[in-house]
PDB file of C-alpha atoms and ligand atoms in Angstrom:
ATOM      1  CA  MET A   1      28.308 -18.776 -79.280  1.00 83.00           C
ATOM      2  CA  PRO A   2      27.935 -15.214 -77.863  1.00 88.00           C
ATOM      3  CA  LYS A   3      29.110 -14.647 -74.276  1.00 93.00           C
ATOM      4  CA  VAL A   4      26.362 -12.355 -72.957  1.00 95.00           C
ATOM      5  CA  LEU A   5      24.027 -11.394 -75.781  1.00 97.00           C
ATOM      6  CA  SER A   6      21.700 -13.969 -77.296  1.00 97.00           C
ATOM      7  CA  GLU A   7      22.017 -14.915 -80.993  1.00 97.00           C
ATOM      8  CA  ASP A   8      18.770 -12.956 -81.515  1.00 97.00           C
ATOM      9  CA  ALA A   9      20.213  -9.880 -79.834  1.00 98.00           C
ATOM     10  CA  VAL A  10      23.298  -9.988 -82.066  1.00 98.00           C
ATOM     11  CA  THR A  11      21.073 -10.422 -85.132  1.00 98.00           C
ATOM     12  CA  GLN A  12      18.893  -7.505 -84.069  1.00 98.00           C
ATOM     13  CA  TYR A  13      21.951  -5.302 -83.440  1.00 98.00           C
ATOM     14  CA  ARG A  14      23.344  -6.057 -86.900  1.00 98.00           C
ATOM     15  CA  ARG A  15      19.993  -5.600 -88.635  1.00 98.00           C
ATOM     16  CA  ASP A  16      18.594  -2.594 -86.716  1.00 98.00           C
ATOM     17  CA  GLY A  17      21.766  -0.997 -85.339  1.00 98.00           C
ATOM     18  CA  TYR A  18      20.814  -1.216 -81.642  1.00 98.00           C
ATOM     19  CA  PHE A  19      19.858  -3.512 -78.812  1.00 98.00           C
ATOM     20  CA  HIS A  20      18.481  -2.873 -75.319  1.00 98.00           C
ATOM     21  CA  PRO A  21      18.130  -3.433 -72.403  1.00 98.00           C
ATOM     22  CA  VAL A  22      20.991  -5.488 -71.012  1.00 98.00           C
ATOM     23  CA  ASP A  23      21.369  -5.837 -67.224  1.00 98.00           C
ATOM     24  CA  ILE A  24      24.893  -4.786 -66.242  1.00 98.00           C
ATOM     25  CA  LEU A  25      25.101  -3.470 -62.670  1.00 98.00           C
ATOM     26  CA  ASP A  26      23.116  -4.498 -59.619  1.00 98.00           C
ATOM     27  CA  GLU A  27      21.479  -1.974 -57.302  1.00 98.00           C
ATOM     28  CA  THR A  28      24.464  -1.811 -54.946  1.00 98.00           C
ATOM     29  CA  ALA A  29      26.912  -1.109 -57.766  1.00 98.00           C
ATOM     30  CA  VAL A  30      24.646   1.565 -59.244  1.00 98.00           C
ATOM     31  CA  ALA A  31      24.348   3.277 -55.852  1.00 98.00           C
ATOM     32  CA  ALA A  32      28.121   3.123 -55.311  1.00 98.00           C
ATOM     33  CA  ASN A  33      28.916   4.607 -58.725  1.00 98.00           C
ATOM     34  CA  ARG A  34      26.266   7.294 -58.432  1.00 98.00           C
ATOM     35  CA  ALA A  35      27.660   8.179 -55.002  1.00 98.00           C
ATOM     36  CA  HIS A  36      31.193   8.504 -56.470  1.00 98.00           C
ATOM     37  CA  LEU A  37      29.854  10.931 -59.065  1.00 98.00           C
ATOM     38  CA  GLU A  38      27.675  12.973 -56.752  1.00 98.00           C
ATOM     39  CA  THR A  39      30.261  13.188 -53.978  1.00 98.00           C
ATOM     40  CA  PHE A  40      32.687  14.657 -56.492  1.00 98.00           C
ATOM     41  CA  GLU A  41      30.061  17.079 -57.801  1.00 98.00           C
ATOM     42  CA  ALA A  42      29.147  18.171 -54.265  1.00 98.00           C
ATOM     43  CA  GLY A  43      32.842  18.761 -53.542  1.00 97.00           C
ATOM     44  CA  GLN A  44      33.303  21.037 -56.534  1.00 97.00           C
ATOM     45  CA  GLY A  45      29.923  22.696 -55.986  1.00 97.00           C
ATOM     46  CA  HIS A  46      28.453  22.011 -59.422  1.00 96.00           C
ATOM     47  CA  PRO A  47      27.594  19.144 -61.769  1.00 96.00           C
ATOM     48  CA  LEU A  48      30.230  17.695 -64.097  1.00 96.00           C
ATOM     49  CA  LYS A  49      30.840  20.078 -66.930  1.00 92.00           C
ATOM     50  CA  GLY A  50      32.924  20.707 -70.027  1.00 89.00           C
ATOM     51  CA  GLY A  51      35.955  18.491 -70.416  1.00 91.00           C
ATOM     52  CA  GLN A  52      35.081  16.573 -67.230  1.00 95.00           C
ATOM     53  CA  ARG A  53      32.297  14.860 -69.181  1.00 95.00           C
ATOM     54  CA  ASN A  54      34.735  13.471 -71.777  1.00 95.00           C
ATOM     55  CA  LYS A  55      37.442  10.856 -71.366  1.00 97.00           C
ATOM     56  CA  SER A  56      36.268  10.750 -67.751  1.00 98.00           C
ATOM     57  CA  HIS A  57      38.041   7.428 -67.181  1.00 98.00           C
ATOM     58  CA  LEU A  58      41.264   9.445 -67.018  1.00 98.00           C
ATOM     59  CA  LEU A  59      39.940  11.580 -64.149  1.00 98.00           C
ATOM     60  CA  PHE A  60      38.046   9.001 -62.124  1.00 98.00           C
ATOM     61  CA  ARG A  61      39.359   5.563 -61.280  1.00 98.00           C
ATOM     62  CA  TRP A  62      35.778   4.299 -60.785  1.00 98.00           C
ATOM     63  CA  VAL A  63      34.935   5.226 -64.398  1.00 98.00           C
ATOM     64  CA  ASP A  64      38.054   3.386 -65.575  1.00 98.00           C
ATOM     65  CA  ASP A  65      36.810   0.373 -63.570  1.00 98.00           C
ATOM     66  CA  LEU A  66      33.320   0.684 -65.115  1.00 98.00           C
ATOM     67  CA  MET A  67      34.896   0.825 -68.584  1.00 98.00           C
ATOM     68  CA  ARG A  68      36.510  -2.566 -67.860  1.00 98.00           C
ATOM     69  CA  THR A  69      33.380  -4.269 -66.432  1.00 98.00           C
ATOM     70  CA  PRO A  70      33.683  -7.874 -67.686  1.00 98.00           C
ATOM     71  CA  ARG A  71      29.974  -8.160 -68.485  1.00 98.00           C
ATOM     72  CA  ILE A  72      30.091  -5.042 -70.687  1.00 98.00           C
ATOM     73  CA  LEU A  73      33.242  -6.273 -72.432  1.00 98.00           C
ATOM     74  CA  ASP A  74      31.746  -9.731 -72.980  1.00 98.00           C
ATOM     75  CA  ALA A  75      28.733  -8.150 -74.694  1.00 98.00           C
ATOM     76  CA  VAL A  76      30.944  -5.831 -76.750  1.00 98.00           C
ATOM     77  CA  GLU A  77      33.082  -8.828 -77.746  1.00 98.00           C
ATOM     78  CA  ASP A  78      29.895 -10.526 -78.990  1.00 98.00           C
ATOM     79  CA  LEU A  79      29.511  -7.606 -81.402  1.00 98.00           C
ATOM     80  CA  ILE A  80      33.023  -6.578 -82.479  1.00 98.00           C
ATOM     81  CA  GLY A  81      35.414  -9.375 -81.535  1.00 97.00           C
ATOM     82  CA  PRO A  82      38.025  -9.917 -78.806  1.00 98.00           C
ATOM     83  CA  ASP A  83      40.548  -7.085 -79.352  1.00 98.00           C
ATOM     84  CA  ILE A  84      38.868  -4.013 -77.931  1.00 98.00           C
ATOM     85  CA  LEU A  85      39.831  -0.393 -77.308  1.00 98.00           C
ATOM     86  CA  CYS A  86      37.738   2.128 -75.425  1.00 98.00           C
ATOM     87  CA  TRP A  87      38.061   5.476 -77.183  1.00 98.00           C
ATOM     88  CA  ASN A  88      35.909   7.618 -74.937  1.00 97.00           C
ATOM     89  CA  THR A  89      33.739   7.658 -71.859  1.00 98.00           C
ATOM     90  CA  LEU A  90      31.198  10.464 -71.882  1.00 97.00           C
ATOM     91  CA  PHE A  91      28.643  11.569 -69.276  1.00 97.00           C
ATOM     92  CA  TRP A  92      25.166  12.609 -70.375  1.00 97.00           C
ATOM     93  CA  ILE A  93      23.456  14.164 -67.374  1.00 97.00           C
ATOM     94  CA  LYS A  94      20.082  15.875 -67.677  1.00 97.00           C
ATOM     95  CA  GLU A  95      19.006  17.547 -64.477  1.00 96.00           C
ATOM     96  CA  ALA A  96      15.420  16.913 -63.307  1.00 97.00           C
ATOM     97  CA  GLY A  97      13.079  19.248 -65.158  1.00 96.00           C
ATOM     98  CA  SER A  98      15.834  20.468 -67.501  1.00 94.00           C
ATOM     99  CA  GLU A  99      15.307  21.388 -71.119  1.00 94.00           C
ATOM    100  CA  SER A 100      18.496  19.609 -72.180  1.00 93.00           C
ATOM    101  CA  PHE A 101      18.009  17.547 -75.283  1.00 93.00           C
ATOM    102  CA  VAL A 102      20.013  15.802 -77.995  1.00 94.00           C
ATOM    103  CA  SER A 103      19.094  16.446 -81.615  1.00 93.00           C
ATOM    104  CA  TRP A 104      18.950  13.674 -84.208  1.00 96.00           C
ATOM    105  CA  HIS A 105      22.483  12.856 -85.290  1.00 95.00           C
ATOM    106  CA  GLN A 106      24.905  10.130 -86.362  1.00 96.00           C
ATOM    107  CA  ASP A 107      28.196   9.988 -84.471  1.00 94.00           C
ATOM    108  CA  TYR A 108      30.265   8.515 -87.303  1.00 93.00           C
ATOM    109  CA  ASN A 109      30.259  11.887 -89.077  1.00 87.00           C
ATOM    110  CA  TYR A 110      31.973  13.668 -86.191  1.00 89.00           C
ATOM    111  CA  TRP A 111      34.403  11.373 -84.445  1.00 93.00           C
ATOM    112  CA  GLY A 112      36.977  10.991 -87.218  1.00 94.00           C
ATOM    113  CA  LEU A 113      37.184   7.219 -86.681  1.00 96.00           C
ATOM    114  CA  ASP A 114      37.258   4.965 -89.695  1.00 95.00           C
ATOM    115  CA  SER A 115      35.516   1.948 -88.160  1.00 92.00           C
ATOM    116  CA  GLU A 116      31.844   1.277 -88.690  1.00 92.00           C
ATOM    117  CA  ASP A 117      32.156  -1.394 -86.006  1.00 95.00           C
ATOM    118  CA  LEU A 118      32.290   1.144 -83.185  1.00 97.00           C
ATOM    119  CA  VAL A 119      29.679   0.301 -80.563  1.00 98.00           C
ATOM    120  CA  THR A 120      28.383   2.729 -77.957  1.00 98.00           C
ATOM    121  CA  VAL A 121      27.281   1.270 -74.661  1.00 98.00           C
ATOM    122  CA  TRP A 122      24.988   3.701 -72.831  1.00 98.00           C
ATOM    123  CA  LEU A 123      24.872   2.784 -69.150  1.00 98.00           C
ATOM    124  CA  ALA A 124      22.116   4.197 -66.938  1.00 98.00           C
ATOM    125  CA  LEU A 125      23.102   5.266 -63.401  1.00 98.00           C
ATOM    126  CA  SER A 126      19.569   6.581 -62.723  1.00 98.00           C
ATOM    127  CA  PRO A 127      16.196   5.962 -64.419  1.00 97.00           C
ATOM    128  CA  ALA A 128      16.257   6.734 -68.146  1.00 98.00           C
ATOM    129  CA  ALA A 129      12.550   6.529 -68.950  1.00 98.00           C
ATOM    130  CA  VAL A 130      10.631   8.107 -71.813  1.00 98.00           C
ATOM    131  CA  GLU A 131       9.574  10.854 -69.368  1.00 97.00           C
ATOM    132  CA  SER A 132      13.162  11.552 -68.352  1.00 97.00           C
ATOM    133  CA  GLY A 133      14.395  11.845 -71.914  1.00 97.00           C
ATOM    134  CA  CYS A 134      15.814   8.420 -72.691  1.00 98.00           C
ATOM    135  CA  MET A 135      17.437   7.874 -76.055  1.00 98.00           C
ATOM    136  CA  ARG A 136      15.489   7.034 -79.165  1.00 98.00           C
ATOM    137  CA  VAL A 137      16.870   5.541 -82.368  1.00 98.00           C
ATOM    138  CA  LEU A 138      15.845   5.181 -85.983  1.00 98.00           C
ATOM    139  CA  PRO A 139      16.083   1.419 -86.634  1.00 98.00           C
ATOM    140  CA  GLY A 140      18.168   0.493 -89.679  1.00 97.00           C
ATOM    141  CA  SER A 141      19.520   4.023 -90.191  1.00 96.00           C
ATOM    142  CA  HIS A 142      23.081   2.724 -89.592  1.00 97.00           C
ATOM    143  CA  LYS A 143      22.846   1.255 -93.103  1.00 96.00           C
ATOM    144  CA  ARG A 144      21.790   4.500 -94.775  1.00 93.00           C
ATOM    145  CA  GLY A 145      25.266   6.036 -94.967  1.00 91.00           C
ATOM    146  CA  SER A 146      25.921   9.586 -93.921  1.00 91.00           C
ATOM    147  CA  MET A 147      22.736  11.672 -93.581  1.00 92.00           C
ATOM    148  CA  PRO A 148      22.925  15.480 -94.078  1.00 89.00           C
ATOM    149  CA  HIS A 149      23.448  17.476 -90.846  1.00 91.00           C
ATOM    150  CA  ASP A 150      23.257  21.206 -89.987  1.00 86.00           C
ATOM    151  CA  ASP A 151      25.034  22.857 -87.039  1.00 85.00           C
ATOM    152  CA  LYS A 152      22.416  24.700 -84.950  1.00 83.00           C
ATOM    153  CA  PHE A 153      24.402  25.606 -81.774  1.00 81.00           C
ATOM    154  CA  ASN A 154      21.389  25.549 -79.432  1.00 83.00           C
ATOM    155  CA  ASP A 155      22.413  26.073 -75.763  1.00 85.00           C
ATOM    156  CA  ASP A 156      20.033  23.363 -74.546  1.00 88.00           C
ATOM    157  CA  ASN A 157      21.421  20.884 -77.063  1.00 91.00           C
ATOM    158  CA  MET A 158      23.995  18.668 -75.362  1.00 90.00           C
ATOM    159  CA  LEU A 159      25.855  18.091 -78.638  1.00 88.00           C
ATOM    160  CA  THR A 160      28.989  20.162 -79.196  1.00 78.00           C
ATOM    161  CA  ARG A 161      27.837  21.955 -82.330  1.00 79.00           C
ATOM    162  CA  GLY A 162      24.103  21.306 -82.076  1.00 83.00           C
ATOM    163  CA  GLN A 163      24.409  19.112 -85.120  1.00 85.00           C
ATOM    164  CA  GLU A 164      21.064  17.919 -86.427  1.00 90.00           C
ATOM    165  CA  ILE A 165      20.066  15.658 -89.286  1.00 92.00           C
ATOM    166  CA  SER A 166      18.273  17.953 -91.709  1.00 89.00           C
ATOM    167  CA  LYS A 167      16.479  15.344 -93.827  1.00 89.00           C
ATOM    168  CA  GLY A 168      15.396  11.731 -93.605  1.00 87.00           C
ATOM    169  CA  VAL A 169      14.223  11.267 -89.996  1.00 91.00           C
ATOM    170  CA  ASP A 170      10.733   9.818 -89.774  1.00 93.00           C
ATOM    171  CA  GLU A 171       9.830  10.303 -86.081  1.00 93.00           C
ATOM    172  CA  ASP A 172       6.977   7.786 -86.443  1.00 96.00           C
ATOM    173  CA  LYS A 173       9.568   5.054 -87.001  1.00 97.00           C
ATOM    174  CA  ALA A 174      11.692   6.023 -83.981  1.00 97.00           C
ATOM    175  CA  VAL A 175      12.045   3.564 -81.094  1.00 98.00           C
ATOM    176  CA  PHE A 176      12.583   4.649 -77.464  1.00 98.00           C
ATOM    177  CA  MET A 177      15.255   2.829 -75.445  1.00 98.00           C
ATOM    178  CA  PRO A 178      14.145   3.194 -71.807  1.00 98.00           C
ATOM    179  CA  LEU A 179      16.557   1.813 -69.212  1.00 98.00           C
ATOM    180  CA  LYS A 180      16.381   1.098 -65.514  1.00 98.00           C
ATOM    181  CA  PRO A 181      19.378   2.038 -63.365  1.00 98.00           C
ATOM    182  CA  GLY A 182      22.148  -0.481 -64.034  1.00 98.00           C
ATOM    183  CA  GLN A 183      20.907  -1.410 -67.519  1.00 98.00           C
ATOM    184  CA  ALA A 184      22.629  -0.512 -70.786  1.00 98.00           C
ATOM    185  CA  SER A 185      21.725  -0.090 -74.422  1.00 98.00           C
ATOM    186  CA  PHE A 186      24.057  -0.787 -77.344  1.00 98.00           C
ATOM    187  CA  HIS A 187      24.056   1.239 -80.558  1.00 98.00           C
ATOM    188  CA  ASN A 188      26.107   1.383 -83.718  1.00 98.00           C
ATOM    189  CA  VAL A 189      28.138   4.528 -84.452  1.00 97.00           C
ATOM    190  CA  GLN A 190      26.185   5.149 -87.650  1.00 97.00           C
ATOM    191  CA  ILE A 191      22.652   4.935 -86.258  1.00 97.00           C
ATOM    192  CA  ALA A 192      20.546   8.116 -86.079  1.00 97.00           C
ATOM    193  CA  HIS A 193      19.613   8.828 -82.449  1.00 97.00           C
ATOM    194  CA  ALA A 194      18.237  11.627 -80.277  1.00 97.00           C
ATOM    195  CA  SER A 195      16.632  12.337 -76.906  1.00 97.00           C
ATOM    196  CA  GLY A 196      14.202  14.837 -75.391  1.00 97.00           C
ATOM    197  CA  PRO A 197      14.098  16.919 -72.177  1.00 97.00           C
ATOM    198  CA  ASN A 198      13.960  15.418 -68.697  1.00 97.00           C
ATOM    199  CA  LEU A 199      10.427  15.880 -67.359  1.00 97.00           C
ATOM    200  CA  GLY A 200      11.067  13.457 -64.479  1.00 95.00           C
ATOM    201  CA  ALA A 201      11.805  14.140 -60.815  1.00 96.00           C
ATOM    202  CA  ASP A 202      15.318  12.628 -60.772  1.00 97.00           C
ATOM    203  CA  ARG A 203      18.461  13.457 -62.705  1.00 98.00           C
ATOM    204  CA  ARG A 204      18.946  11.308 -65.793  1.00 98.00           C
ATOM    205  CA  ILE A 205      22.538  10.101 -65.527  1.00 98.00           C
ATOM    206  CA  GLY A 206      24.032   8.170 -68.423  1.00 98.00           C
ATOM    207  CA  LEU A 207      27.600   7.187 -69.156  1.00 98.00           C
ATOM    208  CA  SER A 208      28.322   6.305 -72.748  1.00 98.00           C
ATOM    209  CA  LEU A 209      31.346   4.146 -73.476  1.00 98.00           C
ATOM    210  CA  HIS A 210      32.704   4.008 -77.006  1.00 98.00           C
ATOM    211  CA  TYR A 211      34.339   0.711 -77.905  1.00 98.00           C
ATOM    212  CA  LEU A 212      36.139  -0.014 -81.146  1.00 98.00           C
ATOM    213  CA  PRO A 213      38.208  -2.814 -82.649  1.00 98.00           C
ATOM    214  CA  THR A 214      41.979  -2.326 -82.409  1.00 98.00           C
ATOM    215  CA  HIS A 215      42.356  -1.959 -86.197  1.00 98.00           C
ATOM    216  CA  ALA A 216      40.374   1.321 -86.154  1.00 98.00           C
ATOM    217  CA  GLN A 217      42.187   4.566 -86.971  1.00 97.00           C
ATOM    218  CA  GLN A 218      41.709   8.254 -86.300  1.00 96.00           C
ATOM    219  CA  THR A 219      41.453  10.009 -89.675  1.00 95.00           C
ATOM    220  CA  VAL A 220      40.812  13.622 -88.632  1.00 92.00           C
ATOM    221  CA  GLY A 221      43.031  14.390 -85.647  1.00 86.00           C
ATOM    222  CA  ASP A 222      46.845  14.162 -85.791  1.00 91.00           C
ATOM    223  CA  TRP A 223      46.925  12.519 -82.391  1.00 96.00           C
ATOM    224  CA  ASP A 224      44.426  10.449 -80.432  1.00 97.00           C
ATOM    225  CA  SER A 225      44.366   8.015 -77.530  1.00 98.00           C
ATOM    226  CA  ALA A 226      42.424   4.965 -76.418  1.00 98.00           C
ATOM    227  CA  ALA A 227      42.581   2.371 -73.661  1.00 98.00           C
ATOM    228  CA  LEU A 228      43.148  -1.281 -74.467  1.00 98.00           C
ATOM    229  CA  VAL A 229      40.442  -2.951 -72.395  1.00 98.00           C
ATOM    230  CA  ARG A 230      40.558  -6.489 -73.767  1.00 98.00           C
ATOM    231  CA  GLY A 231      42.780  -8.643 -75.982  1.00 98.00           C
ATOM    232  CA  GLU A 232      45.807  -7.457 -77.887  1.00 98.00           C
ATOM    233  CA  ASP A 233      46.572  -4.354 -79.903  1.00 98.00           C
ATOM    234  CA  THR A 234      48.943  -5.312 -82.709  1.00 98.00           C
ATOM    235  CA  TYR A 235      48.228  -2.085 -84.651  1.00 98.00           C
ATOM    236  CA  GLY A 236      49.211   0.681 -82.226  1.00 98.00           C
ATOM    237  CA  HIS A 237      47.097   3.326 -83.971  1.00 98.00           C
ATOM    238  CA  PHE A 238      46.284   5.118 -80.712  1.00 98.00           C
ATOM    239  CA  THR A 239      48.486   6.291 -77.859  1.00 98.00           C
ATOM    240  CA  PRO A 240      47.601   4.028 -74.928  1.00 98.00           C
ATOM    241  CA  ALA A 241      45.628   5.852 -72.224  1.00 98.00           C
ATOM    242  CA  PRO A 242      47.109   5.496 -68.735  1.00 98.00           C
ATOM    243  CA  ARG A 243      45.092   3.925 -65.944  1.00 98.00           C
ATOM    244  CA  PRO A 244      44.619   6.373 -63.038  1.00 98.00           C
ATOM    245  CA  LYS A 245      45.896   5.017 -59.719  1.00 98.00           C
ATOM    246  CA  GLN A 246      43.121   6.933 -57.951  1.00 98.00           C
ATOM    247  CA  ASP A 247      40.672   9.733 -58.744  1.00 97.00           C
ATOM    248  CA  MET A 248      42.502  12.837 -59.981  1.00 97.00           C
ATOM    249  CA  ASP A 249      45.828  11.034 -60.339  1.00 98.00           C
ATOM    250  CA  PRO A 250      48.085  13.919 -61.515  1.00 98.00           C
ATOM    251  CA  ASP A 251      49.668  11.967 -64.408  1.00 98.00           C
ATOM    252  CA  ALA A 252      46.288  10.828 -65.710  1.00 98.00           C
ATOM    253  CA  VAL A 253      44.824  14.328 -65.248  1.00 98.00           C
ATOM    254  CA  ALA A 254      47.647  15.755 -67.375  1.00 98.00           C
ATOM    255  CA  PHE A 255      46.973  13.125 -70.014  1.00 98.00           C
ATOM    256  CA  HIS A 256      43.248  13.948 -69.838  1.00 98.00           C
ATOM    257  CA  GLU A 257      44.000  17.590 -70.634  1.00 96.00           C
ATOM    258  CA  ARG A 258      45.709  16.579 -73.870  1.00 96.00           C
ATOM    259  CA  ALA A 259      43.301  13.755 -74.739  1.00 97.00           C
ATOM    260  CA  SER A 260      40.061  15.683 -74.176  1.00 94.00           C
ATOM    261  CA  GLY A 261      41.536  18.670 -76.055  1.00 92.00           C
ATOM    262  CA  ALA A 262      42.285  16.386 -78.999  1.00 94.00           C
ATOM    263  CA  VAL A 263      38.692  15.122 -78.965  1.00 92.00           C
ATOM    264  CA  ARG A 264      37.402  18.723 -78.847  1.00 89.00           C
ATOM    265  CA  ASP A 265      39.481  19.629 -81.911  1.00 88.00           C
ATOM    266  CA  ILE A 266      38.110  16.596 -83.755  1.00 90.00           C
ATOM    267  CA  LEU A 267      34.481  17.330 -82.822  1.00 85.00           C
ATOM    268  CA  PHE A 268      34.710  20.985 -83.845  1.00 82.00           C
ATOM    269  CA  LYS A 269      36.614  20.437 -87.077  1.00 81.00           C
ATOM    270  CA  ASP A 270      35.321  22.869 -89.721  1.00 76.00           C
ATOM    271  CA  ALA A 271      32.635  24.232 -87.344  1.00 74.00           C
ATOM    272  CA  ASP A 272      31.708  27.931 -87.658  1.00 70.00           C
ATOM    273  CA  LYS A 273      31.730  28.354 -83.888  1.00 69.00           C
ATOM    274  CA  VAL A 274      33.753  26.548 -81.216  1.00 65.00           C
ATOM    275  CA  ARG A 275      32.525  26.310 -77.623  1.00 63.00           C
ATOM    276  CA  PRO A 276      35.382  27.054 -75.178  1.00 55.00           C
ATOM    277  CA  THR A 277      34.831  23.664 -73.507  1.00 55.00           C
ATOM    278  CA  LEU A 278      33.142  20.513 -74.683  1.00 56.00           C
TER     279      LEU A 278
HETATM  280  O1  AKG B 301      22.267  10.702 -73.708  1.00 96.09           O
HETATM  281  C1  AKG B 301      21.643  11.032 -74.703  1.00 96.09           C
HETATM  282  O2  AKG B 301      20.487  11.389 -74.640  1.00 96.09           O
HETATM  283  C2  AKG B 301      22.297  10.964 -76.053  1.00 96.09           C
HETATM  284  C3  AKG B 301      23.542  10.146 -76.029  1.00 96.09           C
HETATM  285  C4  AKG B 301      24.231  10.041 -77.337  1.00 96.09           C
HETATM  286  O3  AKG B 301      24.021  10.782 -78.251  1.00 96.09           O
HETATM  287  C5  AKG B 301      25.216   8.960 -77.465  1.00 96.09           C
HETATM  288  O4  AKG B 301      25.498   8.257 -76.493  1.00 96.09           O
HETATM  289  O5  AKG B 301      25.749   8.787 -78.584  1.00 96.09           O
END
């Protein structure tokens, strides 16, 4: 008996590689989390950028708390079982009216992780409508194996190397995953997905959280880290991520430097060009 998702939702996720929307945060919690983010951005005088977008749970205690939200973990447990690591937390912010987009890609090809059970939870902290460039997916593509990608390095592309599937995407079969603030979508690490520019009047703020079973291993990088967020880790394949005591906890910030650098090296492996920051 699933804890949060219905039997139908689990069946759809396994068959099509995605499921949405799931209500996670109420209005008050969305406003509080958005305020944490935007207060920090106002303080530094610019939006989150570079390494701040990755492994953000090591910089911000409120992201670490979000990563451990029981309702998210219950839903993830419905999909991948009770022993759960969070590998990464990653902000996807498209400013209102920005050209930022995400080309069609599969994450499995780039993250160096050997588990096809990795599930990405994409949590909306502002409206993610079709107009604001919500994600779209190609149903069933998680069962097609690795599709060919080219690195295009477009500045408006939010992906590190501008990786884009070169063959096999039929846009007519794509499904949009619009979300209201506080809702989340769930997608499999192998599914082809993309998103367009934000033509809306508000920022599109998404936080993706990458959950994997504890047996997963990093196969590309020599060193990697993850946070045990539920159950037991009897494998010890990842260095445990520390929990920040507060935002910008010096020990966690130092760990973030190493951990986000390791992710950058993994993402840019064999790339012709490397961006200085993620
Ligand atoms: O936020 C987006 O539009 C794309 C996000 C994405 O590629 C992901 O979460 O894997």
